[in-house]
XYZ file of C-alpha atoms in Angstrom:
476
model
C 0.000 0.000 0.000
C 1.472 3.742 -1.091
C 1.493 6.319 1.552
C 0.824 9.679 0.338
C 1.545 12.905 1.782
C -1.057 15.275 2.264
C -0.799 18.915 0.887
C -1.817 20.827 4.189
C 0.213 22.477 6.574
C 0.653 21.155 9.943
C 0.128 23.965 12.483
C 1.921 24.635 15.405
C 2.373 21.175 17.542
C 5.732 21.393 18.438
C 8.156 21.398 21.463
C 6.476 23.793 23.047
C 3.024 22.817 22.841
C 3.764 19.567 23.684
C 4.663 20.567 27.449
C 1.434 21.270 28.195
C 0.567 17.159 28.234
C 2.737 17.038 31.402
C 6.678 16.857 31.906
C 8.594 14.843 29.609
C 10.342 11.302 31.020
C 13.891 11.056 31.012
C 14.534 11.431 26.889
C 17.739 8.519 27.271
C 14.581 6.021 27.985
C 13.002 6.737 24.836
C 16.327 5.698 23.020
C 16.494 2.970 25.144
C 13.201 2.314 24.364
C 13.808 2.542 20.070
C 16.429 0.646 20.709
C 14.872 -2.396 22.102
C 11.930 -1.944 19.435
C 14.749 -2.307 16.809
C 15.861 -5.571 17.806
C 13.376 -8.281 16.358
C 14.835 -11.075 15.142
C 16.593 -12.034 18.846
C 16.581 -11.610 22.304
C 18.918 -12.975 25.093
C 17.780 -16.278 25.217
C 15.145 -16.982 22.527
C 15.083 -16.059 18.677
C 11.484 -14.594 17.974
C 10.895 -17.694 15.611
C 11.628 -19.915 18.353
C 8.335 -18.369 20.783
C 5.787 -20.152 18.740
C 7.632 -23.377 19.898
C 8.456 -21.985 23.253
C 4.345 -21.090 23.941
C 3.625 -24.915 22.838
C 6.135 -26.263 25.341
C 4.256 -24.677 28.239
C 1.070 -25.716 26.937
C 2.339 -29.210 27.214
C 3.871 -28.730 30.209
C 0.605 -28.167 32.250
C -2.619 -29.473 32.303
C -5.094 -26.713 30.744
C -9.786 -27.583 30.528
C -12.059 -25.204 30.248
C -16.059 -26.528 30.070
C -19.315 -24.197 30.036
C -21.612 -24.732 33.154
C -24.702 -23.356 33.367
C -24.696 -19.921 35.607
C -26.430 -21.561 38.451
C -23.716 -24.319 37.968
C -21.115 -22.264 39.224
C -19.026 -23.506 42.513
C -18.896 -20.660 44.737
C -20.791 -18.200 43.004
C -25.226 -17.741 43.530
C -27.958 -15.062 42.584
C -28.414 -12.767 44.930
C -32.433 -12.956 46.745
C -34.082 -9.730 45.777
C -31.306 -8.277 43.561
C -30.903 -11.030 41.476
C -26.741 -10.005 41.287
C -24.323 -12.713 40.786
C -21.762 -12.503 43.354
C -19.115 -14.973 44.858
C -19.547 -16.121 48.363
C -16.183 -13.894 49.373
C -17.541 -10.697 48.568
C -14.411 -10.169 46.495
C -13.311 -10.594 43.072
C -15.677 -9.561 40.820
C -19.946 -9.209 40.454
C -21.933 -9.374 37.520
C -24.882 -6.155 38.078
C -27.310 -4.351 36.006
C -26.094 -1.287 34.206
C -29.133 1.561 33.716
C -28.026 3.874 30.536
C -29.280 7.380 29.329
C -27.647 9.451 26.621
C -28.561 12.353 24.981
C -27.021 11.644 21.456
C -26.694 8.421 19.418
C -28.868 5.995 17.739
C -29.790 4.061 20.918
C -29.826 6.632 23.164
C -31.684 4.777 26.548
C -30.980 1.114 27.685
C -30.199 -1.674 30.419
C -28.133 -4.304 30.382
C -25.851 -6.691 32.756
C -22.100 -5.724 33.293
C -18.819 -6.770 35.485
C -18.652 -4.698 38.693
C -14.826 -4.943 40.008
C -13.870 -2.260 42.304
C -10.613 -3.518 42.655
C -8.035 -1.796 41.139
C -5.716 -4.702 39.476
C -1.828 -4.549 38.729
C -0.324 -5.060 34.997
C 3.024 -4.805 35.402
C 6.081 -5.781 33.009
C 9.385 -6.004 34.744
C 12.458 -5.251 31.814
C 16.029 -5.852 32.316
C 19.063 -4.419 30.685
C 21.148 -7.585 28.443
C 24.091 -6.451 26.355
C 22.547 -3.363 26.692
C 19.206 -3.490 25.378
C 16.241 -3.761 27.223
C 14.377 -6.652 27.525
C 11.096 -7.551 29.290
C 9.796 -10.897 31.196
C 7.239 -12.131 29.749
C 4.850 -14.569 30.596
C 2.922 -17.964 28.949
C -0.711 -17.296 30.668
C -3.656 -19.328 30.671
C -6.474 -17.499 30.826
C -10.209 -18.953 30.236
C -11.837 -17.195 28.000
C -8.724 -16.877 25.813
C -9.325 -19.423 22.409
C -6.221 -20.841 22.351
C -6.076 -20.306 26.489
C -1.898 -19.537 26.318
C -0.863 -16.275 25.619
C 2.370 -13.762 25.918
C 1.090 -12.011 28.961
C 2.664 -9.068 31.611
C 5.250 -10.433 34.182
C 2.337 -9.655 36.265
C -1.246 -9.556 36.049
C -3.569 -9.805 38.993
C -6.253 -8.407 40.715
C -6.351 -7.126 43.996
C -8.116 -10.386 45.048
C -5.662 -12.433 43.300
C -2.518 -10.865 45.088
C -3.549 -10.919 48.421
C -4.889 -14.818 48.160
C -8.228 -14.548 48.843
C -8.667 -18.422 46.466
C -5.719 -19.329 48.917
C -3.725 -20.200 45.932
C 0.224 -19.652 45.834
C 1.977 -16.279 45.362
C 1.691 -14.744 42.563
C 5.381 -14.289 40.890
C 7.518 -11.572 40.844
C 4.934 -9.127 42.485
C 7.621 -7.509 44.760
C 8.929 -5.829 41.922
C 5.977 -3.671 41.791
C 5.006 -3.790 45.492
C 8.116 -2.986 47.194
C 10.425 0.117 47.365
C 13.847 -0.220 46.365
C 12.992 -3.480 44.022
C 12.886 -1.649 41.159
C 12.772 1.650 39.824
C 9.404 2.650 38.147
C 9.652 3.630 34.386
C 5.765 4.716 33.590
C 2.755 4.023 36.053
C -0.717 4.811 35.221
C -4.244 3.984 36.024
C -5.931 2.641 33.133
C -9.234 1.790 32.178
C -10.755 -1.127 30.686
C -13.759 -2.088 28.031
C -16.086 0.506 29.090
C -19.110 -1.228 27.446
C -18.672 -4.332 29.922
C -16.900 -3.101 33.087
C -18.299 -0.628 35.020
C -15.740 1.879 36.230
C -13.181 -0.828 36.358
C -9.485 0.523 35.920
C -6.056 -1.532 36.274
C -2.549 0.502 37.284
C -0.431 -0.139 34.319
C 2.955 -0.538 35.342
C 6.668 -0.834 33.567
C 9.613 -0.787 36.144
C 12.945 -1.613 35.771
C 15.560 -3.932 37.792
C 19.757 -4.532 38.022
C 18.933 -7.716 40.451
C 19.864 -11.194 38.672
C 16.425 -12.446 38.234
C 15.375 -16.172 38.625
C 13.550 -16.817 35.389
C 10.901 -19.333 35.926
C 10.252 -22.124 32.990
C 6.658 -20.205 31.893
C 8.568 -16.655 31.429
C 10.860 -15.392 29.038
C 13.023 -12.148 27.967
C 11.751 -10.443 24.936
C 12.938 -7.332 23.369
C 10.218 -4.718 22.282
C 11.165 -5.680 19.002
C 10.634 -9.174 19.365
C 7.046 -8.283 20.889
C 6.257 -5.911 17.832
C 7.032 -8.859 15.330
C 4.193 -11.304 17.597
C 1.793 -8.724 17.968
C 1.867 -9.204 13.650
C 0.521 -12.430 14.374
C -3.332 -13.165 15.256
C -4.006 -13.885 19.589
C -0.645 -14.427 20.611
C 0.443 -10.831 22.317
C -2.826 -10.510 24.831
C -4.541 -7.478 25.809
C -2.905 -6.882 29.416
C 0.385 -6.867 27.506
C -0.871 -4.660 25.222
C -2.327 -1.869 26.842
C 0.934 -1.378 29.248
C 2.773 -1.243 25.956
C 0.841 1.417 24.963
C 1.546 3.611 27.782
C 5.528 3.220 27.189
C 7.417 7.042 27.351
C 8.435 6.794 23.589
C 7.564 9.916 22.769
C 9.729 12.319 21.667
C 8.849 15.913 21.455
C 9.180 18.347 18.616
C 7.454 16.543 16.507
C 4.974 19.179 14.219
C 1.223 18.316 14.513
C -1.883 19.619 12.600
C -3.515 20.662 16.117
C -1.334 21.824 19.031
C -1.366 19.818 22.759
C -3.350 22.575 23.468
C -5.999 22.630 20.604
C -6.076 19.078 21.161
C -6.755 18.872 25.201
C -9.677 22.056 24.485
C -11.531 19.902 21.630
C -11.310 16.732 24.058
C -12.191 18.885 26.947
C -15.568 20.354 25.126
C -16.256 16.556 23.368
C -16.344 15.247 27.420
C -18.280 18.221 28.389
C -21.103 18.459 25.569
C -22.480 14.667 25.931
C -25.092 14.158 29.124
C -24.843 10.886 30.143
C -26.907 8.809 33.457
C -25.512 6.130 33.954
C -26.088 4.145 37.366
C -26.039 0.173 38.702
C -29.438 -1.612 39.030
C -30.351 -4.884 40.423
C -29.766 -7.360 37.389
C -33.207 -8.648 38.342
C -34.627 -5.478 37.089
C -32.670 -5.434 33.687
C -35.511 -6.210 30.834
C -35.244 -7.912 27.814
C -31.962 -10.282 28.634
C -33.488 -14.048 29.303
C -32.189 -16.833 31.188
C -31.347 -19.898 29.361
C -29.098 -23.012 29.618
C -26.133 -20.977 28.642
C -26.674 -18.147 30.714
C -27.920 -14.524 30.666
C -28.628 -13.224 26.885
C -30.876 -11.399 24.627
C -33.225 -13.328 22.599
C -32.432 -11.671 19.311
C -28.682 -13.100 20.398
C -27.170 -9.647 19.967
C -24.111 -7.822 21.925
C -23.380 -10.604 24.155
C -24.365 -13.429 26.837
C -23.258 -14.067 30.153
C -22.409 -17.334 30.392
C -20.291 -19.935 33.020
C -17.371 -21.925 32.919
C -15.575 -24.332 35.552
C -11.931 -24.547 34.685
C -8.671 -26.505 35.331
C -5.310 -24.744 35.276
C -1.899 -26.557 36.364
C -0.015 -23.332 36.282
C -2.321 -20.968 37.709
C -1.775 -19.937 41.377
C -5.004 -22.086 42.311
C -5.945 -25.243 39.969
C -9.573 -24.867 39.576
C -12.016 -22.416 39.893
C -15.845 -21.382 38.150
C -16.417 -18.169 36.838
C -18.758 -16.509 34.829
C -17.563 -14.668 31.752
C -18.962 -11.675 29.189
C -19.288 -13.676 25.186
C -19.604 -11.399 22.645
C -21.349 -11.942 19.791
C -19.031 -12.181 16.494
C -15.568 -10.455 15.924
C -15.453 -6.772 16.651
C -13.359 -3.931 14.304
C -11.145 -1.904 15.607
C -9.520 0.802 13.093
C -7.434 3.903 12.693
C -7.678 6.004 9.585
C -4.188 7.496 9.431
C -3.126 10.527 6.797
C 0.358 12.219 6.787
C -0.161 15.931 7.222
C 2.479 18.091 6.164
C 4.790 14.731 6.030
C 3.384 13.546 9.872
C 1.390 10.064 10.306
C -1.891 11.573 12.058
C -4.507 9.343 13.346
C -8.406 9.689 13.771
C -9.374 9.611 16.990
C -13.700 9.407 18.412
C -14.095 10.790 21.372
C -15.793 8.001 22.175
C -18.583 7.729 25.120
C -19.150 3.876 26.526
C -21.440 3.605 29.926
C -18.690 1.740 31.933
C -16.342 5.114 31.738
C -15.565 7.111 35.127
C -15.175 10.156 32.812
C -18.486 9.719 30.097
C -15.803 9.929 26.981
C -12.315 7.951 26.063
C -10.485 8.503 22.674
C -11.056 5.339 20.633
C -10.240 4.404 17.731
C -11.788 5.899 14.414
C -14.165 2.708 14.087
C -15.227 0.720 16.830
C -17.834 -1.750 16.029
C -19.346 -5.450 15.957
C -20.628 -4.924 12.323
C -23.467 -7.647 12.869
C -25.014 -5.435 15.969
C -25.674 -2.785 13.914
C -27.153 -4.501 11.321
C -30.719 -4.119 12.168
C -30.429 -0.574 12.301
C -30.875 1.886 9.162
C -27.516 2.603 7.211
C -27.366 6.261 8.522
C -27.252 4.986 11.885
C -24.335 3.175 11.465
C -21.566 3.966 12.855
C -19.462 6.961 10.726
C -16.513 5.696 8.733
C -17.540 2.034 9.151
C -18.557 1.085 5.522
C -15.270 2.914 4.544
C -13.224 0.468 6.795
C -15.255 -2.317 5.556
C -14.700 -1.017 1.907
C -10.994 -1.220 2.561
C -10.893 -4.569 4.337
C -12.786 -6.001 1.053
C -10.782 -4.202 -0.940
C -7.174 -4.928 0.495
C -6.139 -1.189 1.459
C -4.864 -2.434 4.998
C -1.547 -1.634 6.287
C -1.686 -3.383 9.237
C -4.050 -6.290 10.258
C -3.899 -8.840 13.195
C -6.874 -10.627 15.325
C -6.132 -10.109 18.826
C -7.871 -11.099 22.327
C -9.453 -9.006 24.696
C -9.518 -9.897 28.476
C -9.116 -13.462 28.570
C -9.695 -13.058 32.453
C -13.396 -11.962 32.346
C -14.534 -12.576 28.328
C -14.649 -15.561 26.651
C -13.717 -15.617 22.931
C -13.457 -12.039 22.606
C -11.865 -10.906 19.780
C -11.523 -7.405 17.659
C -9.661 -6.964 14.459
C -7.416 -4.943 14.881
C -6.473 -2.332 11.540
C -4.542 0.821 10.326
C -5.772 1.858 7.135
C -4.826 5.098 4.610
C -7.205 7.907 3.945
C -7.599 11.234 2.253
C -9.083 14.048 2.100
C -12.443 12.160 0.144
C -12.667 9.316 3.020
C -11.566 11.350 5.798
C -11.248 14.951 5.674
C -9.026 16.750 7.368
C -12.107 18.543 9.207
C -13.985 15.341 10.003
C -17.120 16.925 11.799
C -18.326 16.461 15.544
C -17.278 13.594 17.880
C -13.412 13.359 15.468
C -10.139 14.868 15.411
C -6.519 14.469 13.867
C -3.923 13.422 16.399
C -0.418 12.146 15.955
C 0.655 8.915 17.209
C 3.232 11.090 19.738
C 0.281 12.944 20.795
C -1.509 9.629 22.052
C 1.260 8.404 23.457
C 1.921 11.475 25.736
C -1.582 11.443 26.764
C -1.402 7.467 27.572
C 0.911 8.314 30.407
C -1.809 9.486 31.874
C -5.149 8.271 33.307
C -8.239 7.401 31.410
C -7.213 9.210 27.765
C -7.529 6.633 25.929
C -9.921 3.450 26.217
C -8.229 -0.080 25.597
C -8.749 -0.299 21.840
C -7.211 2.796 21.140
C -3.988 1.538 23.259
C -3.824 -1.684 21.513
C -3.338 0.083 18.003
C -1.209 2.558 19.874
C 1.192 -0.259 21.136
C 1.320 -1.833 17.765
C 3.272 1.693 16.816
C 5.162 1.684 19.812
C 6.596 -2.302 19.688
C 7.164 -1.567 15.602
C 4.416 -4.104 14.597
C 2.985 -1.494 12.104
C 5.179 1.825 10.862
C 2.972 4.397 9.368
């Protein structure tokens, strides 16, 4: 696929401008940073072509079932009398509610429907390592449930509060000192993060990178990888998972100076008025009182079988830090899209962001990516209520204008068989203008990334396609 350069100007981004996102990090990590994300082919102990046999091993290694139960099936886990909420018999972990929606804009713009209440604020963390001076990161082979092919590259950790301070009275979970006690390790980037805001209510993770000298003991299901190395996996489909992902995405490689169409401060003021303009009620309800979802043998779901079901599974894990457990988990229905437009202004890459309003947010509005869809929900609905700039992504897909294009999991943890496409593809000025009307705006990828240091900026999505540009998987 060509990429073009736009004829506009880009105005007055800049050095300057881009202070006003908050202070810069230390501008030797972001060389350290390129410099990892340059080395692909190899790490310190495993060639990238070698992973693939490496994430088999560990499968074989352990004993790995996952079976669906019915929802009043689950060990451990019973309706609530009067509420009807699904709730473990700890209190703790995690509670499946009823979500009450009201927005002023938007096709649908008044609904209910079930969603994941977990107050606890979980920690992704990836611990990275200086070899022969480039950094590399442990990684690790997790199962997780609702993943498809259940073993994925995952964080060095990932665990809920729950998880980490053994309420299931399971083992320790592995290298968590590194993020939980001073003088360990010295933090690189730390952030709180949130998650899919259209199936977790206010639920946010702290997104962690942090740094070590010690000799680490590097147990058989981790590995070192260089950024690189991750970049060229995240090219393949569901092997890079989300949790990795999204801390990826929040890595200081920004570097200022870089000239964008709209300054930092343009930028903030547009996102700023996008947040403030949308009215949004949103409150939890009893899940008893959430019409038109219907209990069958499979679980909680809607009888036209759109959005997705609730539905249980008992499960069997050999290197989990308890063996077996039930759960219930979110199933979408079909394979969502997730896509940036990208143009170069004045010689830049620029990205189309939607500000982007999901009931689960704390703050009504995320940037997302341009596209954000499960094409078969919106089906039903009349084309002009489709979502804006889908049938040009779709157009593209069919046509094979994609410059970047993987299938990757979402929270393997709390959704079962979850999975977006994942896509960059070229515009201009006919398919995206440069003045793309309410609800969009141009931003460059250094822009994102500056805001991703901080809270709540962008939603999950967004920071998967980021940390495709930041690990080198796609170069726009």
């Amino acid at each position: 696929m060509s990429g073009g350069t736009d004829t506009a100007t880009a105005g007055g981004g800049g050095a300057a401008a881009s202070l006003l996102l908050g202070p810069r990090t230390d501008p030797s990590l972001a060389v350290r940073l390129a410099h990892s994300a340059a080395v692909r082919d190899s790490g310190c102990r495993l060639r990238t072509d070698e992973v693939g046999d490496w994430l088999a091993d560990r499968a074989r290694a352990h004993h790995f079932k996952v079976e669906r139960v019915p929802l009043t099936g689950l060990d451990g886990w019973s309706f609530q009398e009067g509420t009807g909420d699904l709730r473990h018999r700890s209190g703790r972990f995690f509670s499946v509610v009823g979500l009450s929606v009201k927005k002023s804009e938007g096709p649908i713009t008044e609904w209910r429907q079930p969603i994941i209440h977990q107050p606890e604020v979980g920690i992704l963390g990836l611990l990275t390592k200086e070899f022969d001076g480039v950094l590399h990161f442990l990684m690790q082979a997790k199962m997780e449930p609702g993943n498809r092919n259940l073993l994925q590259i995952s964080p060095t950790v990932q665990a809920t509060r729950s998880n980490y301070q053994k309420v299931h009275r399971g083992s320790a979970v592995r290298y968590l000192e590194y993020f939980t006690e001073r003088g360990r390790s010295r933090v690189l980037s730390d952030s709180l993060q949130s998650e899919h805001g259209s199936w977790f209510y206010h639920k946010v993770n702290r997104n962690m990178l942090v740094e070590t000298e010690d000799e680490v003991e590097v147990d058989p299901d981790f590995c070192w990888l260089t950024l690189g190395q991750i970049g060229e996996l995240l090219r393949d489909d569901n092997i890079v998972n989300m949790d990795a992902r999204t801390i990826i995405s929040c890595f200081p490689v920004a570097a200022p100076g870089t000239s964008a169409l709209h300054s930092d401060t343009e930028l903030l003021s547009w996102f700023t008025a996008e947040r403030a303009r949308h009215d949004v009620d949103v409150h939890t309800v009893p899940l008893a009182e959430v019409g038109g979802w219907e209990h069958d043998e499979q679980g909680l779901a809607r009888p036209d079988g759109r959005y997705f079901r609730v539905t249980g599974v008992t499960v069997e894990a050999g290197s989990r830090e308890v063996s077996g457990w039930s759960q219930p988990l979110i199933e979408p229905t079909g394979t969502g899209i997730a896509a940036f437009l990208y143009r170069r202004i004045g010689g830049v890459p620029h990205l189309l962001v939607n500000a982007k309003v999901e009931a689960g947010f704390l703050d009504t509005a995320e940037l997302a990516p341009t596209v954000q869809a499960t094409p078969g929900n919106w089906e039903p609905l009349a084309p002009e209520l489709r979502p804006r700039f889908l049938d040009t992504v779709l157009d593209a897909v069919a046509e094979g204008r994609v410059r970047y294009e993987a299938v990757h999991s979402e929270e393997g943890g709390r959704f079962l068989n979850a999975e977006i496409r994942y896509l960059f593809i070229e515009a201009d000025e006919e398919t995206a203008p440069l003045d793309p009307g309410p609800g969009y705006q141009w931003a460059t990828p250094e822009q994102l990334n500056t805001l991703s240091m901080h809270g709540r900026y962008l939603n999950v999505q967004a920071r998967t396609l980021l940390a495709c540009v930041n690990a080198g998987a796609v170069r726009l």
